[in-house]
Amino acid sequence: MTHTLPHTSTVAPVSDELSGRFREAMASYPSGVTLVTTTDEQGVWRGFTATSFCSLSVAPPLVLVCLARTAQCHAAFQTAASWVVQVLPFRRADLATRFATRGADKFGQGDFTANAQGHPVLEEAAAVLECDAYVRHDVADHTILVGRVRDVRLRDDPPAVYFRRGFHALGG
Ligand SMILES: Cc1cc2nc3c(=O)[nH]c(=O)nc-3n(C[C@H](O)[C@H](O)[C@H](O)COP(=O)(O)O)c2cc1C
């Protein structure tokens, strides 16, 4: 069930000043960096860089990620039965830039292999979470994608941290 609160029914104008301070506040919040990947209805691999990834529950094991509805890959995630989250190691932070670039050749460098569902998986990821689509919610200009984790693989490799618009090593 979705509870829509009264104040969400009208779009109140947001001042540039608040918008700027909101962006700065979010930039000062450190987060891990993920690539989220799937396959579209034509069988083409799709993916994007996401810092909006987080866990939602343990039983069942649920995670969520928020995807802008303007993203080119949005249609693929809107219909995908499953998708994959890869936690980026710091030494592959270059991929975060590639996957955040609209129109880039994201999978052309041979970094990915296909999983059982045919979706791209980065073998070098610090963690891979294979997810079945559980529920989707459109909120404002994003879609919240909730996935039920089906399988997890871990690799002992220090993760990338995104902080103040830059990629950092833990403790670096
Ligand atoms: C560090 C970083 C984190 C990002 N996190 C998100 C996110 O959580 N959700 C989102 O929709 N876009 C996010 N983006 C932007 C998308 O990765 C980017 O717009 C991407 O190109 C969208 O996919 P498309 O190429 O299919 O349009 C992020 C970008 C960067 C650099």
PDB file of C-alpha atoms and ligand atoms in Angstrom:
ATOM      1  CA  MET A   1       0.000   0.000   0.000  1.00  0.00           C
ATOM      2  CA  THR A   2       1.273   3.496  -0.821  1.00  0.00           C
ATOM      3  CA  HIS A   3       0.400   6.306   1.600  1.00  0.00           C
ATOM      4  CA  THR A   4       0.389   9.639  -0.186  1.00  0.00           C
ATOM      5  CA  LEU A   5       0.538  12.466   2.323  1.00  0.00           C
ATOM      6  CA  PRO A   6      -1.538  15.605   1.654  1.00  0.00           C
ATOM      7  CA  HIS A   7       1.478  17.853   1.059  1.00  0.00           C
ATOM      8  CA  THR A   8       2.650  15.663  -1.847  1.00  0.00           C
ATOM      9  CA  SER A   9      -0.450  16.390  -3.919  1.00  0.00           C
ATOM     10  CA  THR A  10       0.737  19.888  -4.834  1.00  0.00           C
ATOM     11  CA  VAL A  11       4.203  20.793  -6.056  1.00  0.00           C
ATOM     12  CA  ALA A  12       5.344  23.749  -3.961  1.00  0.00           C
ATOM     13  CA  PRO A  13       8.043  25.894  -5.606  1.00  0.00           C
ATOM     14  CA  VAL A  14      11.510  25.353  -4.112  1.00  0.00           C
ATOM     15  CA  SER A  15      13.816  28.350  -3.875  1.00  0.00           C
ATOM     16  CA  ASP A  16      17.205  28.198  -5.625  1.00  0.00           C
ATOM     17  CA  GLU A  17      18.767  28.895  -2.272  1.00  0.00           C
ATOM     18  CA  LEU A  18      17.184  25.858  -0.584  1.00  0.00           C
ATOM     19  CA  SER A  19      17.873  23.724  -3.639  1.00  0.00           C
ATOM     20  CA  GLY A  20      21.563  24.687  -3.506  1.00  0.00           C
ATOM     21  CA  ARG A  21      21.894  23.982   0.197  1.00  0.00           C
ATOM     22  CA  PHE A  22      20.055  20.665  -0.241  1.00  0.00           C
ATOM     23  CA  ARG A  23      22.580  19.635  -2.913  1.00  0.00           C
ATOM     24  CA  GLU A  24      25.482  20.643  -0.657  1.00  0.00           C
ATOM     25  CA  ALA A  25      24.031  18.689   2.254  1.00  0.00           C
ATOM     26  CA  MET A  26      23.718  15.573   0.078  1.00  0.00           C
ATOM     27  CA  ALA A  27      27.247  16.087  -1.300  1.00  0.00           C
ATOM     28  CA  SER A  28      28.558  16.118   2.276  1.00  0.00           C
ATOM     29  CA  TYR A  29      26.939  12.744   2.962  1.00  0.00           C
ATOM     30  CA  PRO A  30      29.461   9.980   2.100  1.00  0.00           C
ATOM     31  CA  SER A  31      28.102   6.907   0.366  1.00  0.00           C
ATOM     32  CA  GLY A  32      29.195   3.767  -1.387  1.00  0.00           C
ATOM     33  CA  VAL A  33      28.999   3.618  -5.177  1.00  0.00           C
ATOM     34  CA  THR A  34      27.081   0.989  -7.125  1.00  0.00           C
ATOM     35  CA  LEU A  35      26.462   0.045 -10.718  1.00  0.00           C
ATOM     36  CA  VAL A  36      22.978  -1.332 -11.299  1.00  0.00           C
ATOM     37  CA  THR A  37      22.554  -3.429 -14.432  1.00  0.00           C
ATOM     38  CA  THR A  38      19.895  -5.331 -16.339  1.00  0.00           C
ATOM     39  CA  THR A  39      18.807  -6.253 -19.871  1.00  0.00           C
ATOM     40  CA  ASP A  40      16.109  -4.465 -21.870  1.00  0.00           C
ATOM     41  CA  GLU A  41      13.313  -6.120 -23.852  1.00  0.00           C
ATOM     42  CA  GLN A  42      15.514  -6.139 -26.974  1.00  0.00           C
ATOM     43  CA  GLY A  43      18.239  -8.034 -25.088  1.00  0.00           C
ATOM     44  CA  VAL A  44      20.527  -4.983 -24.838  1.00  0.00           C
ATOM     45  CA  TRP A  45      22.536  -4.561 -21.613  1.00  0.00           C
ATOM     46  CA  ARG A  46      21.608  -1.424 -19.617  1.00  0.00           C
ATOM     47  CA  GLY A  47      23.004   0.111 -16.450  1.00  0.00           C
ATOM     48  CA  PHE A  48      23.643   3.243 -14.424  1.00  0.00           C
ATOM     49  CA  THR A  49      25.736   4.527 -11.531  1.00  0.00           C
ATOM     50  CA  ALA A  50      23.779   4.832  -8.287  1.00  0.00           C
ATOM     51  CA  THR A  51      24.542   6.122  -4.822  1.00  0.00           C
ATOM     52  CA  SER A  52      20.877   5.882  -3.788  1.00  0.00           C
ATOM     53  CA  PHE A  53      21.305   2.164  -3.045  1.00  0.00           C
ATOM     54  CA  CYS A  54      20.441   0.929   0.466  1.00  0.00           C
ATOM     55  CA  SER A  55      19.120  -2.087   2.305  1.00  0.00           C
ATOM     56  CA  LEU A  56      15.418  -2.191   3.124  1.00  0.00           C
ATOM     57  CA  SER A  57      14.886  -5.390   5.091  1.00  0.00           C
ATOM     58  CA  VAL A  58      16.668  -8.603   6.050  1.00  0.00           C
ATOM     59  CA  ALA A  59      13.705 -10.992   6.099  1.00  0.00           C
ATOM     60  CA  PRO A  60      12.966 -10.997   3.246  1.00  0.00           C
ATOM     61  CA  PRO A  61      16.291  -9.613   2.018  1.00  0.00           C
ATOM     62  CA  LEU A  62      15.264  -6.416   0.202  1.00  0.00           C
ATOM     63  CA  VAL A  63      17.304  -3.559  -1.220  1.00  0.00           C
ATOM     64  CA  LEU A  64      16.256  -0.398  -3.023  1.00  0.00           C
ATOM     65  CA  VAL A  65      17.708   2.020  -5.513  1.00  0.00           C
ATOM     66  CA  CYS A  66      16.157   5.199  -6.947  1.00  0.00           C
ATOM     67  CA  LEU A  67      16.297   5.786 -10.703  1.00  0.00           C
ATOM     68  CA  ALA A  68      15.494   9.077 -12.441  1.00  0.00           C
ATOM     69  CA  ARG A  69      12.592   8.709 -14.840  1.00  0.00           C
ATOM     70  CA  THR A  70      14.569  10.726 -17.388  1.00  0.00           C
ATOM     71  CA  ALA A  71      17.324   8.079 -17.538  1.00  0.00           C
ATOM     72  CA  GLN A  72      17.661   6.309 -20.879  1.00  0.00           C
ATOM     73  CA  CYS A  73      17.783   2.980 -19.044  1.00  0.00           C
ATOM     74  CA  HIS A  74      14.560   3.718 -17.105  1.00  0.00           C
ATOM     75  CA  ALA A  75      12.290   1.790 -19.489  1.00  0.00           C
ATOM     76  CA  ALA A  76      14.473  -1.298 -19.111  1.00  0.00           C
ATOM     77  CA  PHE A  77      14.295  -1.207 -15.298  1.00  0.00           C
ATOM     78  CA  GLN A  78      10.569  -0.466 -15.432  1.00  0.00           C
ATOM     79  CA  THR A  79       9.926  -3.880 -17.026  1.00  0.00           C
ATOM     80  CA  ALA A  80      12.920  -5.979 -15.921  1.00  0.00           C
ATOM     81  CA  ALA A  81      12.092  -9.096 -13.892  1.00  0.00           C
ATOM     82  CA  SER A  82      15.528  -8.980 -12.299  1.00  0.00           C
ATOM     83  CA  TRP A  83      18.603  -6.784 -11.991  1.00  0.00           C
ATOM     84  CA  VAL A  84      22.071  -6.769 -10.468  1.00  0.00           C
ATOM     85  CA  VAL A  85      23.770  -4.401  -8.004  1.00  0.00           C
ATOM     86  CA  GLN A  86      27.571  -4.259  -7.976  1.00  0.00           C
ATOM     87  CA  VAL A  87      29.425  -2.422  -5.227  1.00  0.00           C
ATOM     88  CA  LEU A  88      32.346  -0.656  -6.917  1.00  0.00           C
ATOM     89  CA  PRO A  89      35.893  -1.144  -5.643  1.00  0.00           C
ATOM     90  CA  PHE A  90      37.897   2.075  -5.491  1.00  0.00           C
ATOM     91  CA  ARG A  91      40.332   0.871  -8.172  1.00  0.00           C
ATOM     92  CA  ARG A  92      37.409   0.698 -10.650  1.00  0.00           C
ATOM     93  CA  ALA A  93      35.943   4.130  -9.853  1.00  0.00           C
ATOM     94  CA  ASP A  94      36.450   4.900 -13.563  1.00  0.00           C
ATOM     95  CA  LEU A  95      33.366   2.773 -14.210  1.00  0.00           C
ATOM     96  CA  ALA A  96      31.231   5.099 -12.059  1.00  0.00           C
ATOM     97  CA  THR A  97      31.970   7.934 -14.468  1.00  0.00           C
ATOM     98  CA  ARG A  98      31.339   5.749 -17.502  1.00  0.00           C
ATOM     99  CA  PHE A  99      27.998   4.501 -16.155  1.00  0.00           C
ATOM    100  CA  ALA A 100      26.925   8.041 -15.270  1.00  0.00           C
ATOM    101  CA  THR A 101      27.501   9.212 -18.833  1.00  0.00           C
ATOM    102  CA  ARG A 102      24.400   9.208 -21.003  1.00  0.00           C
ATOM    103  CA  GLY A 103      25.054   7.568 -24.359  1.00  0.00           C
ATOM    104  CA  ALA A 104      28.423   6.108 -23.297  1.00  0.00           C
ATOM    105  CA  ASP A 105      29.528   2.683 -24.472  1.00  0.00           C
ATOM    106  CA  LYS A 106      29.105   1.277 -20.965  1.00  0.00           C
ATOM    107  CA  PHE A 107      29.794  -2.410 -21.592  1.00  0.00           C
ATOM    108  CA  GLY A 108      32.243  -2.214 -24.475  1.00  0.00           C
ATOM    109  CA  GLN A 109      35.486  -2.795 -22.562  1.00  0.00           C
ATOM    110  CA  GLY A 110      35.001  -6.483 -21.710  1.00  0.00           C
ATOM    111  CA  ASP A 111      34.612  -5.872 -17.968  1.00  0.00           C
ATOM    112  CA  PHE A 112      31.307  -7.752 -17.700  1.00  0.00           C
ATOM    113  CA  THR A 113      30.061 -11.324 -18.092  1.00  0.00           C
ATOM    114  CA  ALA A 114      26.442 -12.534 -18.325  1.00  0.00           C
ATOM    115  CA  ASN A 115      24.738 -14.144 -15.322  1.00  0.00           C
ATOM    116  CA  ALA A 116      22.098 -16.898 -15.543  1.00  0.00           C
ATOM    117  CA  GLN A 117      19.433 -14.302 -16.475  1.00  0.00           C
ATOM    118  CA  GLY A 118      21.705 -12.840 -19.157  1.00  0.00           C
ATOM    119  CA  HIS A 119      22.356  -9.618 -17.186  1.00  0.00           C
ATOM    120  CA  PRO A 120      25.825  -8.039 -17.065  1.00  0.00           C
ATOM    121  CA  VAL A 121      27.879  -8.746 -13.942  1.00  0.00           C
ATOM    122  CA  LEU A 122      31.157  -7.035 -13.041  1.00  0.00           C
ATOM    123  CA  GLU A 123      33.409  -9.830 -11.791  1.00  0.00           C
ATOM    124  CA  GLU A 124      35.716  -7.274 -10.096  1.00  0.00           C
ATOM    125  CA  ALA A 125      32.903  -5.856  -7.928  1.00  0.00           C
ATOM    126  CA  ALA A 126      33.489  -5.763  -4.156  1.00  0.00           C
ATOM    127  CA  ALA A 127      29.991  -7.224  -3.804  1.00  0.00           C
ATOM    128  CA  VAL A 128      27.420  -8.484  -6.292  1.00  0.00           C
ATOM    129  CA  LEU A 129      23.745  -8.687  -5.287  1.00  0.00           C
ATOM    130  CA  GLU A 130      21.497 -10.467  -7.780  1.00  0.00           C
ATOM    131  CA  CYS A 131      17.924  -9.243  -7.282  1.00  0.00           C
ATOM    132  CA  ASP A 132      14.437 -10.153  -8.472  1.00  0.00           C
ATOM    133  CA  ALA A 133      12.182  -7.135  -9.037  1.00  0.00           C
ATOM    134  CA  TYR A 134       9.914  -6.957  -5.976  1.00  0.00           C
ATOM    135  CA  VAL A 135       8.023  -3.663  -6.263  1.00  0.00           C
ATOM    136  CA  ARG A 136       8.367  -0.306  -8.052  1.00  0.00           C
ATOM    137  CA  HIS A 137       7.087   3.045  -6.820  1.00  0.00           C
ATOM    138  CA  ASP A 138       7.073   6.284  -8.799  1.00  0.00           C
ATOM    139  CA  VAL A 139       7.824   9.214  -6.465  1.00  0.00           C
ATOM    140  CA  ALA A 140       8.284  12.721  -7.877  1.00  0.00           C
ATOM    141  CA  ASP A 141      10.717  12.400 -10.812  1.00  0.00           C
ATOM    142  CA  HIS A 142      12.219   9.060  -9.690  1.00  0.00           C
ATOM    143  CA  THR A 143      11.191   5.423  -9.519  1.00  0.00           C
ATOM    144  CA  ILE A 144      12.091   3.492  -6.394  1.00  0.00           C
ATOM    145  CA  LEU A 145      13.156   0.023  -7.491  1.00  0.00           C
ATOM    146  CA  VAL A 146      12.885  -2.552  -4.709  1.00  0.00           C
ATOM    147  CA  GLY A 147      14.631  -5.857  -5.303  1.00  0.00           C
ATOM    148  CA  ARG A 148      14.577  -9.155  -3.447  1.00  0.00           C
ATOM    149  CA  VAL A 149      18.116 -10.437  -3.139  1.00  0.00           C
ATOM    150  CA  ARG A 150      18.469 -13.915  -4.634  1.00  0.00           C
ATOM    151  CA  ASP A 151      22.235 -14.360  -4.477  1.00  0.00           C
ATOM    152  CA  VAL A 152      25.274 -12.494  -3.127  1.00  0.00           C
ATOM    153  CA  ARG A 153      28.995 -12.718  -3.941  1.00  0.00           C
ATOM    154  CA  LEU A 154      31.706 -10.898  -2.020  1.00  0.00           C
ATOM    155  CA  ARG A 155      35.297  -9.984  -2.868  1.00  0.00           C
ATOM    156  CA  ASP A 156      37.842  -8.558  -0.457  1.00  0.00           C
ATOM    157  CA  ASP A 157      38.529  -5.299  -2.278  1.00  0.00           C
ATOM    158  CA  PRO A 158      38.257  -1.803  -0.695  1.00  0.00           C
ATOM    159  CA  PRO A 159      35.111  -0.006  -1.903  1.00  0.00           C
ATOM    160  CA  ALA A 160      34.874   3.421  -3.517  1.00  0.00           C
ATOM    161  CA  VAL A 161      33.336   6.194  -1.397  1.00  0.00           C
ATOM    162  CA  TYR A 162      31.571   9.148  -3.031  1.00  0.00           C
ATOM    163  CA  PHE A 163      31.966  12.359  -1.059  1.00  0.00           C
ATOM    164  CA  ARG A 164      31.844  16.019  -2.144  1.00  0.00           C
ATOM    165  CA  ARG A 165      31.514  15.017  -5.811  1.00  0.00           C
ATOM    166  CA  GLY A 166      34.691  12.917  -5.784  1.00  0.00           C
ATOM    167  CA  PHE A 167      35.618   9.248  -5.449  1.00  0.00           C
ATOM    168  CA  HIS A 168      37.752   8.305  -2.460  1.00  0.00           C
ATOM    169  CA  ALA A 169      39.318   5.220  -0.909  1.00  0.00           C
ATOM    170  CA  LEU A 170      38.174   4.336   2.603  1.00  0.00           C
ATOM    171  CA  GLY A 171      40.283   6.291   5.057  1.00  0.00           C
ATOM    172  CA  GLY A 172      41.922   8.161   2.175  1.00  0.00           C
TER     173      GLY A 172
HETATM  174  C1  LIG B   1      28.256   9.234  -8.105  1.00  0.00           C
HETATM  175  C2  LIG B   1      26.960   9.224  -8.901  1.00  0.00           C
HETATM  176  C3  LIG B   1      25.811   8.694  -8.322  1.00  0.00           C
HETATM  177  C4  LIG B   1      24.604   8.668  -9.024  1.00  0.00           C
HETATM  178  N1  LIG B   1      23.488   8.117  -8.428  1.00  0.00           N
HETATM  179  C5  LIG B   1      22.323   8.082  -9.116  1.00  0.00           C
HETATM  180  C6  LIG B   1      21.174   7.485  -8.527  1.00  0.00           C
HETATM  181  O1  LIG B   1      21.195   6.985  -7.404  1.00  0.00           O
HETATM  182  N2  LIG B   1      20.023   7.457  -9.269  1.00  0.00           N
HETATM  183  C7  LIG B   1      19.960   7.978 -10.541  1.00  0.00           C
HETATM  184  O2  LIG B   1      18.899   7.922 -11.158  1.00  0.00           O
HETATM  185  N3  LIG B   1      21.047   8.547 -11.129  1.00  0.00           N
HETATM  186  C8  LIG B   1      22.220   8.591 -10.447  1.00  0.00           C
HETATM  187  N4  LIG B   1      23.330   9.124 -11.036  1.00  0.00           N
HETATM  188  C9  LIG B   1      23.242   9.599 -12.425  1.00  0.00           C
HETATM  189  C10 LIG B   1      23.153   8.426 -13.420  1.00  0.00           C
HETATM  190  O3  LIG B   1      24.171   7.459 -13.189  1.00  0.00           O
HETATM  191  C11 LIG B   1      23.282   8.921 -14.874  1.00  0.00           C
HETATM  192  O4  LIG B   1      22.333   9.944 -15.091  1.00  0.00           O
HETATM  193  C12 LIG B   1      23.104   7.801 -15.881  1.00  0.00           C
HETATM  194  O5  LIG B   1      23.694   8.197 -17.084  1.00  0.00           O
HETATM  195  C13 LIG B   1      21.641   7.447 -16.110  1.00  0.00           C
HETATM  196  O6  LIG B   1      21.521   6.397 -17.040  1.00  0.00           O
HETATM  197  P1  LIG B   1      21.333   6.603 -18.622  1.00  0.00           P
HETATM  198  O7  LIG B   1      22.747   6.754 -19.183  1.00  0.00           O
HETATM  199  O8  LIG B   1      20.670   5.320 -19.063  1.00  0.00           O
HETATM  200  O9  LIG B   1      20.503   7.827 -18.872  1.00  0.00           O
HETATM  201  C14 LIG B   1      24.548   9.180 -10.341  1.00  0.00           C
HETATM  202  C15 LIG B   1      25.702   9.718 -10.930  1.00  0.00           C
HETATM  203  C16 LIG B   1      26.908   9.736 -10.210  1.00  0.00           C
HETATM  204  C17 LIG B   1      28.152  10.306 -10.848  1.00  0.00           C
END
